[in-house]
Amino acid sequence: MSEFAIIHASLLTMGDRGLIRDGAMMVRDGRISWIGATNELAYGGDTVDARGGLVSPGFVDSHTHLVFAGHRAGEFDQRNAGASYQEIAAAGGGIKRSVEQVRAASTPELTQQATRHAEWLLANGTTSAEVKSGYGLSLTDELRLLEVAGGLEASTGLAVSPTFLGAHAVPTGTDGDEYLAHVLHDMLPAVKQQGLARAVDMFVEDRYFTPDAARKLAAHRGDLALRLHVDQFGDAGGAALAVELGAQSADHLEFTGEAGIRALAASNTVAGLLPASVAALGRDHYANARSMLDAGCRVALATDFNPGTAPYASMASVMHLARLHMGMTAMECWQASTIRGAESLGWAADRGSLELGKRADLVLWDVADPEEIGYWVGVFPRKVWVAGNLRVSR
Ligand code: NIG
Ligand code: FE
């Protein structure tokens, strides 16, 4: 259908018009061409009757690692029996385990599994996602991961923003400085030359990469955006570092203190919060979302979907965690999961809210009120459209 209408919906616009009860909208050529009240719509073509359901913007999941092979469910059990993430990593598990799995997988196998993950996200109402590499840690494997990520949009419909995360961990048997030089001088130029990523990222943390390494990455990034994993296990000044380097997004921030929050609030860097990774690590030190929001930070929520720390494909479940553990309201969660996610990826002019001219990335939910999403657990969308194309229908 290049043109259709949705009627009798509660439209959660996330724009100036707020929530429109008994609303209607029209979609033409993949974009929103009209929004108003159902009784004002004069249109006799293809029409979807929402029957009082909620129509929201598609979720923009601004932080995922969805291209990987296999799973690490065994580590989940190890942690639940008392082992820490760091202990498991030191014993050869963690990111390095996923790297072994990726290197052993053929590209068709990786594509098949990434397709399955992209379909999980879509089924949960996510229409745009950032997808990081980072489980290859060699030139060929990192390029392979980015190629798989870049192909997902055409095969599944999920809009993908690929991010090069070669600096996710130092591969086994390699010197850290040598590996960083390889990332900066071999991998990054190849990624740029082949146009495989919109952004670069680094895991800045004790035993992974240092703030100085992040400065070098920033200096070499060219016109790619900078995104950073910071302050996940301790406050190492990562938030202020991200601001200093003009990062588009600073993610995790579980241990970011007042100084980092002030720096973020005074910047354009989006604060990307990932409560699923806290929950699934069996930890209880969530990011200080309340202080961040009260200070005026631009807060995004994301799944961090990955086989180690965040086996969550559902943004609604992330909203649930944010309301339960981070003192965020339902509407703060909606904002953080739609328009802020879009801002985090430099896509806010085009998506993240239901406004005239924006992409028709739409989710129809079988609930009447926005507060019900992130409250019920296990509620799936009835329909999901990406750029006006129906991708999920139940
Ligand atoms: O965002 N923190 C670093 N990277 C991922 C975890 C990756 C893994 O354990 O596989 C994260 O939590
Ligand atoms: Fe991550």
PDB file of N, CA and C in Angstrom, residues 19-56:
ATOM      1  N   LEU A  19      -1.015  13.341  23.156  1.00  0.00           N
ATOM      2  CA  LEU A  19      -1.821  12.147  22.900  1.00  0.00           C
ATOM      3  C   LEU A  19      -3.142  12.582  22.271  1.00  0.00           C
ATOM      4  N   ILE A  20      -3.436  12.063  21.091  1.00  0.00           N
ATOM      5  CA  ILE A  20      -4.697  12.407  20.416  1.00  0.00           C
ATOM      6  C   ILE A  20      -5.645  11.218  20.563  1.00  0.00           C
ATOM      7  N   ARG A  21      -6.726  11.412  21.309  1.00  0.00           N
ATOM      8  CA  ARG A  21      -7.720  10.344  21.490  1.00  0.00           C
ATOM      9  C   ARG A  21      -8.621  10.268  20.271  1.00  0.00           C
ATOM     10  N   ASP A  22      -9.014   9.045  19.939  1.00  0.00           N
ATOM     11  CA  ASP A  22      -9.785   8.782  18.709  1.00  0.00           C
ATOM     12  C   ASP A  22      -9.151   9.507  17.517  1.00  0.00           C
ATOM     13  N   GLY A  23      -7.850   9.320  17.405  1.00  0.00           N
ATOM     14  CA  GLY A  23      -7.099   9.982  16.351  1.00  0.00           C
ATOM     15  C   GLY A  23      -7.028   9.161  15.073  1.00  0.00           C
ATOM     16  N   ALA A  24      -6.589   9.826  14.034  1.00  0.00           N
ATOM     17  CA  ALA A  24      -6.409   9.160  12.739  1.00  0.00           C
ATOM     18  C   ALA A  24      -5.160   9.728  12.102  1.00  0.00           C
ATOM     19  N   MET A  25      -4.571   8.950  11.233  1.00  0.00           N
ATOM     20  CA  MET A  25      -3.431   9.453  10.485  1.00  0.00           C
ATOM     21  C   MET A  25      -3.412   8.837   9.100  1.00  0.00           C
ATOM     22  N   MET A  26      -2.748   9.526   8.202  1.00  0.00           N
ATOM     23  CA  MET A  26      -2.580   8.981   6.860  1.00  0.00           C
ATOM     24  C   MET A  26      -1.102   8.838   6.560  1.00  0.00           C
ATOM     25  N   VAL A  27      -0.822   7.791   5.801  1.00  0.00           N
ATOM     26  CA  VAL A  27       0.547   7.505   5.387  1.00  0.00           C
ATOM     27  C   VAL A  27       0.577   7.507   3.861  1.00  0.00           C
ATOM     28  N   ARG A  28       1.516   8.250   3.316  1.00  0.00           N
ATOM     29  CA  ARG A  28       1.676   8.240   1.852  1.00  0.00           C
ATOM     30  C   ARG A  28       3.158   8.088   1.515  1.00  0.00           C
ATOM     31  N   ASP A  29       3.476   7.134   0.662  1.00  0.00           N
ATOM     32  CA  ASP A  29       4.861   6.889   0.241  1.00  0.00           C
ATOM     33  C   ASP A  29       5.826   6.801   1.424  1.00  0.00           C
ATOM     34  N   GLY A  30       5.365   6.091   2.471  1.00  0.00           N
ATOM     35  CA  GLY A  30       6.260   5.816   3.594  1.00  0.00           C
ATOM     36  C   GLY A  30       6.383   6.922   4.617  1.00  0.00           C
ATOM     37  N   ARG A  31       5.632   8.025   4.405  1.00  0.00           N
ATOM     38  CA  ARG A  31       5.738   9.161   5.333  1.00  0.00           C
ATOM     39  C   ARG A  31       4.362   9.500   5.893  1.00  0.00           C
ATOM     40  N   ILE A  32       4.356  10.189   7.014  1.00  0.00           N
ATOM     41  CA  ILE A  32       3.096  10.609   7.621  1.00  0.00           C
ATOM     42  C   ILE A  32       2.601  11.840   6.869  1.00  0.00           C
ATOM     43  N   SER A  33       1.401  11.720   6.268  1.00  0.00           N
ATOM     44  CA  SER A  33       0.932  12.821   5.417  1.00  0.00           C
ATOM     45  C   SER A  33      -0.242  13.572   6.045  1.00  0.00           C
ATOM     46  N   TRP A  34      -0.817  13.041   7.098  1.00  0.00           N
ATOM     47  CA  TRP A  34      -1.929  13.736   7.749  1.00  0.00           C
ATOM     48  C   TRP A  34      -2.089  13.177   9.163  1.00  0.00           C
ATOM     49  N   ILE A  35      -2.406  14.049  10.130  1.00  0.00           N
ATOM     50  CA  ILE A  35      -2.713  13.598  11.498  1.00  0.00           C
ATOM     51  C   ILE A  35      -3.870  14.433  12.016  1.00  0.00           C
ATOM     52  N   GLY A  36      -4.816  13.794  12.664  1.00  0.00           N
ATOM     53  CA  GLY A  36      -5.920  14.566  13.230  1.00  0.00           C
ATOM     54  C   GLY A  36      -6.891  13.664  13.975  1.00  0.00           C
ATOM     55  N   ALA A  37      -8.142  14.104  14.033  1.00  0.00           N
ATOM     56  CA  ALA A  37      -9.185  13.325  14.706  1.00  0.00           C
ATOM     57  C   ALA A  37      -9.865  12.434  13.666  1.00  0.00           C
ATOM     58  N   THR A  38     -10.330  11.267  14.100  1.00  0.00           N
ATOM     59  CA  THR A  38     -10.964  10.343  13.160  1.00  0.00           C
ATOM     60  C   THR A  38     -12.141  11.004  12.442  1.00  0.00           C
ATOM     61  N   ASN A  39     -12.928  11.787  13.199  1.00  0.00           N
ATOM     62  CA  ASN A  39     -14.108  12.373  12.552  1.00  0.00           C
ATOM     63  C   ASN A  39     -13.782  13.528  11.602  1.00  0.00           C
ATOM     64  N   GLU A  40     -12.515  13.903  11.523  1.00  0.00           N
ATOM     65  CA  GLU A  40     -12.120  14.945  10.552  1.00  0.00           C
ATOM     66  C   GLU A  40     -11.540  14.355   9.280  1.00  0.00           C
ATOM     67  N   LEU A  41     -11.348  13.032   9.279  1.00  0.00           N
ATOM     68  CA  LEU A  41     -10.678  12.411   8.130  1.00  0.00           C
ATOM     69  C   LEU A  41     -11.683  12.096   7.038  1.00  0.00           C
ATOM     70  N   ALA A  42     -11.404  12.578   5.846  1.00  0.00           N
ATOM     71  CA  ALA A  42     -12.251  12.241   4.699  1.00  0.00           C
ATOM     72  C   ALA A  42     -11.403  11.437   3.737  1.00  0.00           C
ATOM     73  N   TYR A  43     -11.518  10.114   3.810  1.00  0.00           N
ATOM     74  CA  TYR A  43     -10.659   9.252   2.992  1.00  0.00           C
ATOM     75  C   TYR A  43     -11.371   7.930   2.798  1.00  0.00           C
ATOM     76  N   GLY A  44     -11.419   7.446   1.586  1.00  0.00           N
ATOM     77  CA  GLY A  44     -12.152   6.211   1.315  1.00  0.00           C
ATOM     78  C   GLY A  44     -11.286   5.042   0.895  1.00  0.00           C
ATOM     79  N   GLY A  45      -9.939   5.193   1.011  1.00  0.00           N
ATOM     80  CA  GLY A  45      -9.041   4.116   0.557  1.00  0.00           C
ATOM     81  C   GLY A  45      -8.750   3.096   1.653  1.00  0.00           C
ATOM     82  N   ASP A  46      -7.614   2.425   1.535  1.00  0.00           N
ATOM     83  CA  ASP A  46      -7.230   1.381   2.495  1.00  0.00           C
ATOM     84  C   ASP A  46      -7.166   1.952   3.905  1.00  0.00           C
ATOM     85  N   THR A  47      -7.820   1.283   4.832  1.00  0.00           N
ATOM     86  CA  THR A  47      -7.923   1.817   6.189  1.00  0.00           C
ATOM     87  C   THR A  47      -7.733   0.699   7.217  1.00  0.00           C
ATOM     88  N   VAL A  48      -6.934   0.985   8.225  1.00  0.00           N
ATOM     89  CA  VAL A  48      -6.755   0.062   9.353  1.00  0.00           C
ATOM     90  C   VAL A  48      -7.532   0.639  10.526  1.00  0.00           C
ATOM     91  N   ASP A  49      -8.450  -0.137  11.080  1.00  0.00           N
ATOM     92  CA  ASP A  49      -9.205   0.320  12.255  1.00  0.00           C
ATOM     93  C   ASP A  49      -8.458  -0.141  13.508  1.00  0.00           C
ATOM     94  N   ALA A  50      -7.908   0.806  14.261  1.00  0.00           N
ATOM     95  CA  ALA A  50      -7.130   0.461  15.458  1.00  0.00           C
ATOM     96  C   ALA A  50      -8.027   0.053  16.621  1.00  0.00           C
ATOM     97  N   ARG A  51      -9.341   0.253  16.496  1.00  0.00           N
ATOM     98  CA  ARG A  51     -10.319  -0.146  17.515  1.00  0.00           C
ATOM     99  C   ARG A  51      -9.911   0.327  18.917  1.00  0.00           C
ATOM    100  N   GLY A  52      -9.490   1.570  18.987  1.00  0.00           N
ATOM    101  CA  GLY A  52      -9.159   2.140  20.304  1.00  0.00           C
ATOM    102  C   GLY A  52      -7.764   1.802  20.800  1.00  0.00           C
ATOM    103  N   GLY A  53      -6.985   1.073  20.012  1.00  0.00           N
ATOM    104  CA  GLY A  53      -5.608   0.747  20.414  1.00  0.00           C
ATOM    105  C   GLY A  53      -4.684   1.948  20.331  1.00  0.00           C
ATOM    106  N   LEU A  54      -3.508   1.763  20.869  1.00  0.00           N
ATOM    107  CA  LEU A  54      -2.518   2.836  20.908  1.00  0.00           C
ATOM    108  C   LEU A  54      -1.602   2.737  19.686  1.00  0.00           C
ATOM    109  N   VAL A  55      -1.397   3.854  19.002  1.00  0.00           N
ATOM    110  CA  VAL A  55      -0.386   3.889  17.940  1.00  0.00           C
ATOM    111  C   VAL A  55       0.750   4.795  18.409  1.00  0.00           C
ATOM    112  N   SER A  56       1.938   4.218  18.481  1.00  0.00           N
ATOM    113  CA  SER A  56       3.119   4.975  18.940  1.00  0.00           C
ATOM    114  C   SER A  56       4.148   5.030  17.827  1.00  0.00           C
TER     115      SER A  56
END
